Amino acid sequence: MSATAAHAHAEDHAHDHGHHHKETFVTKYIFSQDHKMISKQYLITGLIMGVIGIAMSLLFRMQLAWPGESFKVFELLLGDWAPDGVMDPNIYLALVTIHGTIMVFFVLTAGLSGTFSNLLIPLQIGARDMASGFLNMVSYWLFFLSSVIMVISLFVEAGPAAAGWTIYPPLSALPQAQGGSGMGMTLWLVSMAIFIASSLLGSLNYIVTVLNLRTKGMTMTRLPLTIWAFFITAVIGVVSFPVLLSAALLLIMDRSFGTSFFLSDIFIQGEALHYQGGSPVLFEHLFWFLGHPEVYIVLLPALGITSEIIATNSRKPIFGYRAMVASILAIAFLSTIVWGHHMFVSGMNPFLGSVFTFTTLLIAIPSAVKAFNYITTLWKGNLQMNPAMLFSIGLVSTFITGGLTGIILGDSALDINVHDTYFVVAHFHLVMGISALYGLFAGVYHWFPKMFGRMMNKNLGYAHFWITAICAYGVFFPMHFVGMAGVPRRYYTNTAFPMFDDLTDVQVVMTVFAIIAGFAQLFFVYNFVRSIFYGQKAPQNPWGSNTMEWTTPVEHIHGNWPGEIPHVHRWAYDYSKTREDGEYVIPGQDFVPQTVPLQDKEEELNH
């Protein structure tokens, strides 16, 4: 669609919104089609799921630090799964499984991407709303339904799904394999199928909105890096999520309809089952074809948010805008051709292993471009150290430290030694889990005034950041060494292996840090909830940002802008820009919003 046609389309969109009927409580707060309300729904649902996911991690960390000990909290929360307060081995793997599923999909995919793609895409490109408000609403409610089903699976009598979050067959394919392979596993698969439908609807909406509804003057090279990140994330989702859906559907057929896509000759308690001809490795291929791009579906929105916050709070143009866009595109392409590095120990042909090693190490280049560009943007900037900025810098730190260990795991010869140990757990929690969580927190602190019209408490934000940052490294830095010592992941206790006895104290240290970090999140929850109702009223542009969302009124209106949508005249990063005489372009103001026309003798920055 041409720019003129897109602009006309956007104005039609505006006209449609101008004559909307009066909203009731249900249409405004529950079945809302307004992208700003849907982003809040995603955020609050994601945070609730996050509390559940983090609580589970604290339970199984306590089991690892003090195996076989009796804890009242186990009995209270796990009931029959913790007789006399001692955790049942069967529930341990179920906790690990559901924790991983909730954090990767429900918190970091939907909570992060769903929240900020919905909030920022229309506001930053100059659109009245998403291309389809109805599909947007359906996308959220499918996500909500899948969240409810996942939580319900925790209360199944035989136990929730317990095949690891990667649900490899045959544990996930044979209902009789273990307790968690029955109804709990079925509910997991149903929940994920609905979740994937939600993600696809959302992703298609984001793509169409970015391509078709940009305001006049908003060319692709003037888009903020946040929008580039959300746009490319949506593209990766559309390419890779259907593959996981096919894996889930084939697994349901193996479980319930007697097929054997993933099952070969199997014996249970001496009895030969009728399955033949299938391959569990096929499932691994299908799962990781989504599973690795999923890392970047989680990471890219966080990196986009960080780009925006670091430029704003450094009061400097982002360094290397086009290189940043190119690196996002390169990461998107490479992330879809590296899935085999999760399968180096699956009996893969060594030549194929070397191919996946090459493509995996190649992805370090665009990742390094992003890291260096962040550091160069910070260099000699006039840094504003608010909580959003601290979390963004924290993300750059964990992205680098977590990425360095990825070089070891991406090399097939080295990976074989530490595969399925705590080294892998430490790596992906730092590079993906903690980094994406930091991006989520940074985004909430930065755009909270836009979402709720109020400011969050800065001092609580500082306490939240420093305790979280210290404890995150306290948990995951020692974990690398535990992994190099050979401790396998997903074992509920290592007491059967005398060679790991010396590492018990390290497990205790990691668990203490994890518990402190878990409780530190209460600073954030309290700050978030209290600020919604009692926070200081926000000015229109509290951070002095250039992007278009800060030109809308603080009071939310249907259609974002009263009257005509402003046009765009420049890129999003004209910070501290001066004229020939050394004065700021707008006297006394070190930022120039995108909607301000170029002035006499002012050159548009060649970015």
Coordinates of C-alpha atoms in Angstrom, one line a residue:
M1 CA 0.0 0.0 0.0
S2 CA 1.4 3.4 -0.9
A3 CA 2.1 6.0 1.8
T4 CA -0.8 8.2 0.6
A5 CA -3.2 5.3 0.6
A6 CA -2.0 4.3 4.1
H7 CA -2.6 7.8 5.3
A8 CA -6.1 7.9 3.8
H9 CA -6.8 4.6 5.4
A10 CA -5.6 5.9 8.8
E11 CA -7.9 9.0 8.4
D12 CA -10.9 6.7 7.6
H13 CA -10.0 4.7 10.6
A14 CA -10.0 7.9 12.6
H15 CA -13.4 8.9 11.2
D16 CA -14.9 5.5 12.2
H17 CA -13.7 6.0 15.7
G18 CA -15.0 9.5 15.9
H19 CA -18.7 8.3 16.0
H20 CA -18.5 5.5 18.6
H21 CA -21.3 4.7 20.9
K22 CA -21.1 5.3 24.7
E23 CA -19.1 2.5 26.3
T24 CA -20.4 0.5 29.2
F25 CA -18.2 -1.0 32.0
V26 CA -18.1 -4.3 30.1
T27 CA -17.1 -2.9 26.7
K28 CA -14.6 -0.5 28.3
Y29 CA -12.8 -2.7 30.8
I30 CA -13.6 -6.3 29.9
F31 CA -14.4 -6.9 26.2
S32 CA -12.5 -3.8 25.2
Q33 CA -11.3 -3.3 21.6
D34 CA -9.1 -0.3 22.6
H35 CA -5.5 -1.3 22.2
K36 CA -4.5 0.7 25.4
M37 CA -6.9 -1.3 27.6
I38 CA -5.9 -4.6 26.0
S39 CA -2.3 -3.8 26.7
K40 CA -3.2 -3.4 30.4
Q41 CA -5.1 -6.6 30.4
Y42 CA -2.1 -8.4 28.9
L43 CA 0.2 -6.8 31.5
I44 CA -1.9 -7.6 34.6
T45 CA -2.6 -11.2 33.4
G46 CA 1.2 -11.7 32.6
L47 CA 2.2 -10.3 36.1
I48 CA -0.3 -12.7 37.9
M49 CA 1.2 -15.7 35.9
G50 CA 4.7 -14.4 36.7
V51 CA 3.9 -14.5 40.5
I52 CA 2.8 -18.1 40.1
G53 CA 5.9 -19.0 38.0
I54 CA 8.3 -17.4 40.4
A55 CA 6.6 -19.0 43.4
M56 CA 7.1 -22.4 41.8
S57 CA 10.8 -21.8 41.3
L58 CA 11.2 -20.9 45.0
L59 CA 9.6 -24.2 46.0
F60 CA 11.9 -26.4 43.8
R61 CA 15.0 -24.3 44.8
M62 CA 14.2 -25.1 48.4
Q63 CA 14.0 -28.8 47.6
L64 CA 17.4 -28.6 45.8
A65 CA 19.1 -26.8 48.7
W66 CA 17.6 -28.9 51.5
P67 CA 16.6 -32.2 49.9
G68 CA 14.3 -34.4 52.0
E69 CA 13.7 -31.6 54.6
S70 CA 10.2 -31.0 55.8
F71 CA 8.7 -27.5 55.1
K72 CA 5.3 -26.3 56.3
V73 CA 5.0 -24.2 53.1
F74 CA 5.3 -27.4 51.0
E75 CA 2.4 -29.0 52.9
L76 CA 0.4 -25.8 52.6
L77 CA 0.9 -25.2 48.8
L78 CA 1.4 -28.8 47.5
G79 CA -1.1 -30.7 49.8
D80 CA -1.0 -34.4 49.1
W81 CA 2.1 -33.9 47.0
A82 CA 4.1 -33.1 50.1
P83 CA 3.1 -35.5 52.9
D84 CA 4.4 -34.2 56.2
G85 CA 6.0 -31.3 54.4
V86 CA 8.4 -33.4 52.3
M87 CA 8.2 -32.8 48.5
D88 CA 7.1 -35.8 46.5
P89 CA 9.7 -36.5 43.7
N90 CA 6.8 -36.7 41.1
I91 CA 5.7 -33.1 41.8
Y92 CA 9.3 -31.8 41.5
L93 CA 9.4 -32.3 37.7
A94 CA 5.9 -31.0 37.4
L95 CA 6.9 -27.7 39.1
V96 CA 9.9 -27.4 36.8
T97 CA 7.7 -28.1 33.8
I98 CA 4.9 -25.6 34.6
H99 CA 7.4 -23.0 35.8
G100 CA 9.3 -23.1 32.5
T101 CA 6.0 -23.1 30.5
I102 CA 4.5 -20.1 32.4
M103 CA 7.7 -18.0 32.3
V104 CA 8.6 -18.6 28.7
F105 CA 5.2 -18.4 27.1
F106 CA 2.7 -16.7 29.4
V107 CA 5.0 -14.1 31.0
L108 CA 7.8 -13.3 28.6
T109 CA 6.0 -13.9 25.3
A110 CA 2.4 -12.7 26.0
G111 CA 3.1 -10.5 29.0
L112 CA 6.0 -8.6 27.4
S113 CA 5.2 -8.6 23.6
G114 CA 1.4 -8.5 24.2
T115 CA 1.6 -5.6 26.5
F116 CA 4.0 -3.3 24.7
S117 CA 3.2 -4.2 21.1
N118 CA -0.5 -3.4 21.9
L119 CA 0.4 -0.2 23.7
L120 CA 3.1 1.3 21.5
I121 CA 2.5 0.2 17.9
P122 CA -0.6 2.4 17.3
L123 CA 0.8 5.3 19.5
Q124 CA 4.3 5.4 18.0
I125 CA 3.3 5.0 14.3
G126 CA 0.4 7.5 14.5
A127 CA -2.6 5.2 14.2
R128 CA -6.0 5.4 15.9
D129 CA -5.9 1.8 16.9
M130 CA -4.9 -1.7 15.7
A131 CA -5.9 -2.8 12.2
S132 CA -8.6 -5.0 13.8
G133 CA -9.7 -4.1 17.3
F134 CA -12.0 -7.2 17.3
L135 CA -9.2 -9.6 16.5
N136 CA -7.1 -7.9 19.1
M137 CA -9.7 -8.5 21.7
V138 CA -10.1 -12.2 20.7
S139 CA -6.3 -12.6 20.9
Y140 CA -6.3 -11.4 24.5
W141 CA -9.2 -13.6 25.6
L142 CA -7.7 -16.7 24.0
F143 CA -4.5 -15.9 25.9
F144 CA -6.6 -15.5 29.1
L145 CA -8.4 -18.8 28.4
S146 CA -5.1 -20.6 27.8
S147 CA -3.7 -19.2 31.1
V148 CA -6.8 -20.4 33.0
I149 CA -6.4 -23.9 31.6
M150 CA -2.7 -24.0 32.4
V151 CA -3.5 -23.0 36.0
I152 CA -6.3 -25.6 36.2
S153 CA -3.9 -28.3 35.2
L154 CA -2.1 -27.7 38.5
F155 CA -5.1 -29.2 40.3
V156 CA -5.5 -32.4 38.4
E157 CA -5.5 -35.4 40.8
A158 CA -2.8 -37.4 39.0
G159 CA -0.6 -34.2 38.8
P160 CA 0.2 -31.5 36.2
A161 CA 2.3 -32.1 33.1
A162 CA 5.7 -33.4 34.1
A163 CA 7.7 -34.0 31.0
G164 CA 9.8 -30.8 31.2
W165 CA 8.7 -27.6 29.5
T166 CA 10.0 -29.1 26.2
I167 CA 7.5 -32.1 26.7
Y168 CA 9.6 -34.6 24.8
P169 CA 7.9 -38.0 24.0
P170 CA 7.6 -40.7 25.1
L171 CA 6.9 -39.1 28.6
S172 CA 4.4 -36.7 27.1
A173 CA 3.0 -39.1 24.5
L174 CA 2.1 -42.1 26.7
P175 CA -0.7 -41.3 29.2
Q176 CA 0.4 -44.3 31.3
A177 CA 4.1 -43.3 31.5
Q178 CA 3.7 -41.4 34.8
G179 CA 1.0 -39.5 36.8
G180 CA 1.7 -36.2 35.0
S181 CA 1.4 -37.8 31.6
G182 CA -2.4 -38.2 31.9
M183 CA -5.0 -35.4 32.2
G184 CA -2.3 -32.9 33.2
M185 CA -0.5 -33.3 30.0
T186 CA -3.7 -33.2 27.9
L187 CA -4.6 -29.8 29.5
W188 CA -1.1 -28.6 28.8
L189 CA -1.5 -29.4 25.1
V190 CA -4.9 -27.8 24.9
S191 CA -3.7 -24.7 26.7
M192 CA -0.7 -24.4 24.4
A193 CA -2.8 -24.9 21.2
I194 CA -5.1 -22.0 22.3
F195 CA -2.1 -19.9 23.3
I196 CA -0.6 -20.3 19.8
A197 CA -3.9 -19.3 18.2
S198 CA -3.8 -16.1 20.4
S199 CA -0.2 -15.4 19.4
L200 CA -0.9 -15.8 15.7
L201 CA -3.9 -13.5 15.8
G202 CA -1.9 -10.9 17.7
S203 CA 1.2 -11.2 15.4
L204 CA -0.9 -10.8 12.2
N205 CA -2.6 -7.7 13.7
Y206 CA 0.8 -6.1 14.6
I207 CA 2.3 -6.8 11.1
V208 CA -0.7 -5.3 9.2
T209 CA -0.9 -2.3 11.5
V210 CA 2.8 -1.4 11.1
L211 CA 2.7 -1.8 7.3
N212 CA -0.6 -0.1 6.6
L213 CA -1.6 2.4 9.3
R214 CA 1.5 4.7 9.7
T215 CA 0.8 8.4 9.8
K216 CA 2.0 10.7 7.0
G217 CA 5.8 11.1 7.1
M218 CA 6.4 8.0 9.2
T219 CA 8.6 6.1 6.8
M220 CA 10.0 2.7 7.8
T221 CA 13.4 4.4 8.4
R222 CA 11.8 6.8 10.9
L223 CA 10.2 4.1 12.9
P224 CA 11.4 3.9 16.5
L225 CA 13.5 0.8 17.2
T226 CA 10.8 -0.4 19.5
I227 CA 8.4 -0.7 16.5
W228 CA 11.0 -2.5 14.4
A229 CA 11.5 -5.0 17.3
F230 CA 7.8 -5.7 17.7
F231 CA 7.3 -5.9 14.0
I232 CA 10.1 -8.4 13.4
T233 CA 9.0 -10.4 16.5
A234 CA 5.6 -10.7 15.0
V235 CA 7.1 -12.0 11.7
I236 CA 9.1 -14.6 13.6
G237 CA 6.0 -15.7 15.5
V238 CA 4.0 -16.1 12.3
V239 CA 6.8 -18.2 10.8
S240 CA 7.5 -20.5 13.7
F241 CA 4.5 -20.8 16.0
P242 CA 2.5 -22.9 13.5
V243 CA 5.3 -25.5 13.7
L244 CA 4.8 -26.0 17.4
L245 CA 1.0 -26.2 16.8
S246 CA 1.6 -29.0 14.4
A247 CA 3.8 -30.8 17.0
A248 CA 1.1 -30.4 19.6
L249 CA -1.6 -31.7 17.4
L250 CA 0.5 -34.7 16.3
L251 CA 1.2 -35.4 19.9
I252 CA -2.5 -35.3 20.8
M253 CA -3.1 -37.8 18.0
D254 CA -0.4 -40.1 19.4
R255 CA -1.9 -39.9 22.8
S256 CA -5.5 -40.3 22.0
F257 CA -6.0 -41.7 18.5
G258 CA -3.4 -44.5 18.3
T259 CA -1.0 -43.0 15.8
S260 CA 2.8 -43.2 16.2
F261 CA 4.4 -40.1 14.8
F262 CA 6.8 -39.8 17.7
L263 CA 6.7 -43.3 19.1
S264 CA 8.7 -46.3 18.0
D265 CA 9.1 -49.8 19.7
I266 CA 8.3 -49.2 23.3
F267 CA 8.0 -51.6 26.3
I268 CA 6.3 -50.6 29.6
Q269 CA 6.9 -53.0 32.5
G270 CA 7.8 -55.8 30.1
E271 CA 4.7 -55.3 27.9
A272 CA 5.3 -54.4 24.2
L273 CA 3.1 -51.5 23.0
H274 CA 1.7 -51.6 19.5
Y275 CA 3.6 -48.4 18.4
Q276 CA 6.2 -48.6 15.6
G277 CA 7.8 -46.4 13.0
G278 CA 7.7 -43.1 14.8
S279 CA 10.6 -41.0 16.0
P280 CA 10.9 -38.8 19.1
V281 CA 13.7 -36.9 17.4
L282 CA 11.1 -35.7 14.9
F283 CA 9.3 -34.0 17.8
E284 CA 12.6 -32.4 18.9
H285 CA 13.0 -30.9 15.4
L286 CA 9.4 -29.5 15.4
F287 CA 9.7 -28.3 19.0
W288 CA 13.0 -26.5 18.6
F289 CA 12.0 -25.0 15.2
L290 CA 9.8 -22.8 17.4
G291 CA 11.9 -23.2 20.5
H292 CA 14.9 -21.3 19.3
P293 CA 13.2 -18.4 17.5
E294 CA 11.1 -18.3 20.7
V295 CA 14.3 -17.0 22.5
Y296 CA 14.2 -14.0 20.2
I297 CA 10.4 -13.6 20.3
V298 CA 11.1 -13.1 24.0
L299 CA 14.3 -11.1 23.7
L300 CA 13.7 -8.7 20.7
P301 CA 10.8 -6.7 22.3
A302 CA 13.0 -6.3 25.4
L303 CA 15.9 -5.1 23.2
G304 CA 13.6 -2.7 21.4
I305 CA 12.3 -1.2 24.7
T306 CA 16.0 -0.9 25.9
S307 CA 16.9 1.0 22.7
E308 CA 14.2 3.5 23.3
I309 CA 14.9 4.0 27.0
I310 CA 18.7 4.2 26.7
A311 CA 18.5 6.8 23.9
T312 CA 15.9 8.9 25.9
N313 CA 17.8 8.7 29.2
S314 CA 21.3 9.3 27.7
R315 CA 19.9 12.4 26.0
K316 CA 21.7 11.3 22.9
P317 CA 20.7 9.9 19.5
I318 CA 20.8 6.1 19.4
F319 CA 24.2 5.0 17.9
G320 CA 23.9 3.2 14.6
Y321 CA 20.2 3.2 13.9
R322 CA 20.5 1.4 10.6
A323 CA 22.9 -1.1 12.0
M324 CA 20.4 -1.8 14.8
V325 CA 17.6 -2.4 12.3
A326 CA 19.9 -4.6 10.2
S327 CA 20.9 -6.6 13.3
I328 CA 17.2 -7.2 14.2
L329 CA 16.6 -8.5 10.7
A330 CA 19.8 -10.7 10.8
I331 CA 18.8 -12.1 14.2
A332 CA 15.3 -12.9 12.9
F333 CA 16.7 -14.8 9.9
L334 CA 19.5 -16.6 11.7
S335 CA 17.3 -17.6 14.7
T336 CA 15.2 -19.8 12.4
I337 CA 18.2 -21.8 11.1
V338 CA 20.0 -22.7 14.4
W339 CA 17.4 -24.9 16.1
G340 CA 19.7 -28.0 15.8
H341 CA 22.1 -26.8 18.5
H342 CA 19.6 -28.0 21.0
M343 CA 20.0 -31.5 19.6
F344 CA 23.8 -32.1 19.5
V345 CA 23.4 -35.1 21.8
S346 CA 20.4 -36.6 19.9
G347 CA 22.6 -38.7 17.6
M348 CA 22.8 -36.0 14.9
N349 CA 25.2 -36.5 12.0
P350 CA 28.4 -34.8 13.0
F351 CA 28.5 -32.8 9.7
L352 CA 25.0 -31.5 10.4
G353 CA 26.2 -30.6 13.9
S354 CA 29.1 -28.5 12.4
V355 CA 26.6 -26.7 10.1
F356 CA 24.4 -25.8 13.2
T357 CA 27.6 -24.8 15.1
F358 CA 28.5 -22.4 12.3
T359 CA 25.1 -20.7 12.1
T360 CA 24.8 -20.5 15.9
L361 CA 28.2 -18.8 16.2
L362 CA 27.2 -16.4 13.4
I363 CA 24.3 -15.0 15.4
A364 CA 26.8 -13.6 17.9
I365 CA 27.6 -10.9 15.3
P366 CA 24.3 -9.1 15.2
S367 CA 23.9 -9.6 18.9
A368 CA 27.3 -8.0 19.5
V369 CA 26.3 -5.1 17.2
K370 CA 23.4 -4.4 19.5
A371 CA 25.5 -4.6 22.6
F372 CA 28.2 -2.3 21.3
N373 CA 25.7 0.2 20.0
Y374 CA 24.0 0.4 23.5
I375 CA 27.4 0.9 25.1
T376 CA 28.3 3.6 22.6
T377 CA 25.0 5.4 23.1
L378 CA 25.7 5.4 26.8
W379 CA 29.2 6.7 26.3
K380 CA 29.5 10.4 27.3
G381 CA 25.8 10.7 27.5
N382 CA 24.0 12.9 30.0
L383 CA 22.7 9.8 31.9
Q384 CA 19.4 10.0 33.7
M385 CA 19.5 7.1 36.2
N386 CA 15.8 6.4 36.8
P387 CA 14.6 2.8 37.4
A388 CA 13.8 2.2 33.7
M389 CA 17.3 3.2 32.7
L390 CA 18.9 1.0 35.4
F391 CA 16.9 -2.1 34.2
S392 CA 17.9 -1.3 30.6
I393 CA 21.6 -1.1 31.5
G394 CA 21.0 -4.3 33.5
L395 CA 19.7 -6.0 30.4
V396 CA 22.8 -5.0 28.4
S397 CA 24.9 -6.6 31.2
T398 CA 23.0 -9.9 31.3
F399 CA 22.7 -10.0 27.5
I400 CA 26.5 -9.9 27.3
T401 CA 27.3 -12.3 30.2
G402 CA 24.6 -14.8 29.2
G403 CA 25.6 -14.5 25.5
L404 CA 29.2 -15.4 26.3
T405 CA 28.3 -18.8 27.6
G406 CA 26.2 -19.3 24.5
I407 CA 29.4 -19.5 22.5
I408 CA 30.3 -22.6 24.5
L409 CA 26.9 -24.2 24.1
G410 CA 26.8 -23.4 20.4
D411 CA 29.9 -25.4 19.7
S412 CA 28.9 -29.1 19.3
A413 CA 32.2 -30.4 20.7
L414 CA 32.0 -28.3 23.8
D415 CA 28.2 -28.6 24.3
I416 CA 28.3 -32.4 24.7
N417 CA 30.2 -32.0 28.0
V418 CA 27.7 -29.7 29.6
H419 CA 24.5 -30.6 27.8
D420 CA 21.5 -31.1 30.2
T421 CA 23.6 -29.8 33.2
Y422 CA 22.9 -26.6 35.2
F423 CA 25.3 -24.8 32.9
V424 CA 22.6 -24.7 30.3
V425 CA 20.0 -23.6 32.9
A426 CA 22.4 -20.7 33.9
H427 CA 23.0 -19.7 30.3
F428 CA 19.4 -19.4 29.1
H429 CA 18.1 -17.9 32.4
L430 CA 20.6 -15.0 32.1
V431 CA 20.5 -14.4 28.3
M432 CA 16.8 -14.9 27.9
G433 CA 14.9 -15.1 31.2
I434 CA 16.5 -12.3 33.3
S435 CA 17.2 -10.1 30.2
A436 CA 13.6 -10.3 29.1
L437 CA 12.3 -9.7 32.6
Y438 CA 14.6 -6.6 32.9
G439 CA 13.1 -5.4 29.6
L440 CA 9.6 -6.0 30.9
F441 CA 10.3 -4.0 34.1
A442 CA 12.1 -1.2 32.2
G443 CA 9.1 -0.9 29.9
V444 CA 6.6 -0.8 32.8
Y445 CA 8.6 1.9 34.7
H446 CA 9.0 4.0 31.5
W447 CA 5.5 3.8 30.0
F448 CA 3.5 3.5 33.3
P449 CA 2.6 7.2 33.0
K450 CA 1.3 6.6 29.5
M451 CA -0.8 3.6 30.6
F452 CA -2.2 4.8 33.9
G453 CA -1.6 8.6 33.9
R454 CA 0.5 8.4 37.1
M455 CA 4.1 8.1 38.1
M456 CA 5.6 5.1 39.9
N457 CA 7.7 5.6 43.1
K458 CA 11.3 6.0 42.1
N459 CA 12.9 4.9 45.4
L460 CA 10.9 1.7 45.5
G461 CA 12.1 1.2 41.8
Y462 CA 15.7 1.6 42.9
A463 CA 15.3 -0.9 45.7
H464 CA 13.6 -3.3 43.3
F465 CA 16.4 -3.0 40.7
W466 CA 19.5 -3.3 43.0
I467 CA 18.2 -6.3 45.0
T468 CA 17.0 -8.0 41.8
A469 CA 20.3 -7.4 40.0
I470 CA 22.5 -8.6 42.8
C471 CA 20.4 -11.7 43.5
A472 CA 20.0 -12.6 39.8
Y473 CA 23.8 -12.9 39.5
G474 CA 23.9 -14.6 42.9
V475 CA 21.6 -17.3 41.6
F476 CA 22.9 -17.9 38.1
F477 CA 26.7 -17.1 38.3
P478 CA 27.5 -20.0 40.6
M479 CA 25.2 -22.2 38.6
H480 CA 27.6 -22.2 35.7
F481 CA 30.2 -23.9 38.0
V482 CA 27.7 -26.4 39.3
G483 CA 27.0 -27.3 35.7
M484 CA 30.7 -27.6 34.8
A485 CA 31.0 -30.0 37.7
G486 CA 28.5 -32.2 35.9
V487 CA 25.4 -31.7 38.1
P488 CA 22.4 -32.7 35.9
R489 CA 19.3 -30.5 35.6
R490 CA 15.8 -31.7 36.6
Y491 CA 16.9 -34.1 39.3
Y492 CA 14.9 -33.4 42.5
T493 CA 18.0 -34.4 44.6
N494 CA 21.6 -35.3 44.0
T495 CA 22.2 -37.2 47.3
A496 CA 22.6 -40.4 45.4
F497 CA 25.8 -39.1 43.8
P498 CA 28.6 -38.7 46.5
M499 CA 30.8 -36.7 44.0
F500 CA 28.2 -33.8 44.2
D501 CA 28.2 -33.6 48.0
D502 CA 30.7 -30.7 48.1
L503 CA 28.3 -28.6 46.0
T504 CA 25.4 -28.7 48.5
D505 CA 26.5 -25.4 50.0
V506 CA 26.5 -23.8 46.6
Q507 CA 22.9 -24.9 46.1
V508 CA 22.0 -23.3 49.5
V509 CA 23.7 -20.0 48.5
M510 CA 21.8 -20.0 45.2
T511 CA 18.5 -20.7 46.9
V512 CA 18.9 -18.0 49.5
F513 CA 19.6 -15.5 46.7
A514 CA 16.6 -16.8 44.8
I515 CA 14.3 -16.4 47.8
I516 CA 15.5 -12.8 48.4
A517 CA 15.0 -12.0 44.7
G518 CA 11.5 -13.5 44.8
F519 CA 10.5 -11.3 47.8
A520 CA 12.1 -8.3 46.1
Q521 CA 9.5 -8.5 43.4
L522 CA 7.0 -7.5 46.1
F523 CA 8.5 -4.0 46.0
F524 CA 7.5 -3.9 42.3
V525 CA 4.0 -5.4 42.9
Y526 CA 3.3 -2.9 45.7
N527 CA 4.7 0.0 43.7
F528 CA 2.7 -1.0 40.6
V529 CA -0.7 -1.4 42.4
R530 CA -0.3 1.6 44.7
S531 CA 0.8 3.9 41.9
I532 CA -2.3 3.1 39.8
F533 CA -4.5 4.6 42.4
Y534 CA -2.3 7.0 44.5
G535 CA 0.8 7.7 42.3
Q536 CA 1.7 11.3 41.5
K537 CA -0.2 12.6 38.5
A538 CA 1.9 12.3 35.3
P539 CA 2.8 15.3 33.1
Q540 CA 2.2 14.7 29.4
N541 CA 5.9 14.0 28.5
P542 CA 7.7 13.1 31.8
W543 CA 10.9 11.8 30.2
G544 CA 11.3 14.4 27.5
S545 CA 10.9 11.8 24.7
N546 CA 10.6 12.4 21.0
T547 CA 8.3 9.5 20.1
M548 CA 4.7 10.1 19.2
E549 CA 2.9 8.5 22.1
W550 CA 3.9 11.5 24.3
T551 CA 2.0 13.9 22.0
T552 CA -1.4 12.3 23.0
P553 CA -3.3 13.6 26.0
V554 CA -2.6 12.1 29.4
E555 CA -6.4 11.4 29.7
H556 CA -7.0 8.3 27.5
I557 CA -9.4 9.0 24.6
H558 CA -10.8 6.6 22.1
G559 CA -8.7 7.1 18.9
N560 CA -5.6 8.4 20.7
W561 CA -5.5 12.0 19.3
P562 CA -8.2 14.6 19.4
G563 CA -8.7 15.9 15.9
E564 CA -6.2 15.2 13.2
I565 CA -3.3 12.8 13.7
P566 CA 0.0 14.7 13.7
H567 CA 2.4 14.2 10.8
V568 CA 6.0 13.1 11.3
H569 CA 9.0 15.1 10.0
R570 CA 12.0 13.5 11.5
W571 CA 13.4 10.3 13.1
A572 CA 12.8 9.4 16.7
Y573 CA 16.2 10.2 18.2
D574 CA 16.9 13.9 17.8
Y575 CA 18.2 14.4 21.3
S576 CA 20.6 17.2 22.3
K577 CA 20.5 18.4 18.6
T578 CA 22.0 21.8 18.0
R579 CA 21.8 24.4 15.2
E580 CA 24.8 26.0 13.5
D581 CA 25.0 28.7 16.3
G582 CA 25.3 26.0 19.0
E583 CA 21.8 26.5 20.4
Y584 CA 19.3 23.7 20.8
V585 CA 16.9 23.4 17.8
I586 CA 14.1 24.2 20.3
P587 CA 15.7 26.8 22.6
G588 CA 16.0 25.5 26.2
Q589 CA 14.8 22.0 25.3
D590 CA 17.3 19.1 24.5
F591 CA 14.8 17.0 22.5
V592 CA 12.8 17.5 19.3
P593 CA 9.6 15.5 19.0
Q594 CA 9.1 13.7 15.7
T595 CA 6.1 15.9 15.0
V596 CA 8.1 19.1 14.9
P597 CA 8.9 20.2 11.3
L598 CA 12.6 20.7 10.2
Q599 CA 13.6 24.3 10.8
D600 CA 15.5 26.7 8.6
K601 CA 19.1 25.5 7.9
E602 CA 18.4 22.4 10.0
E603 CA 19.6 19.2 8.4
E604 CA 17.9 15.9 9.0
L605 CA 20.4 13.6 10.7
N606 CA 21.8 11.0 8.4
H607 CA 21.2 7.9 10.4

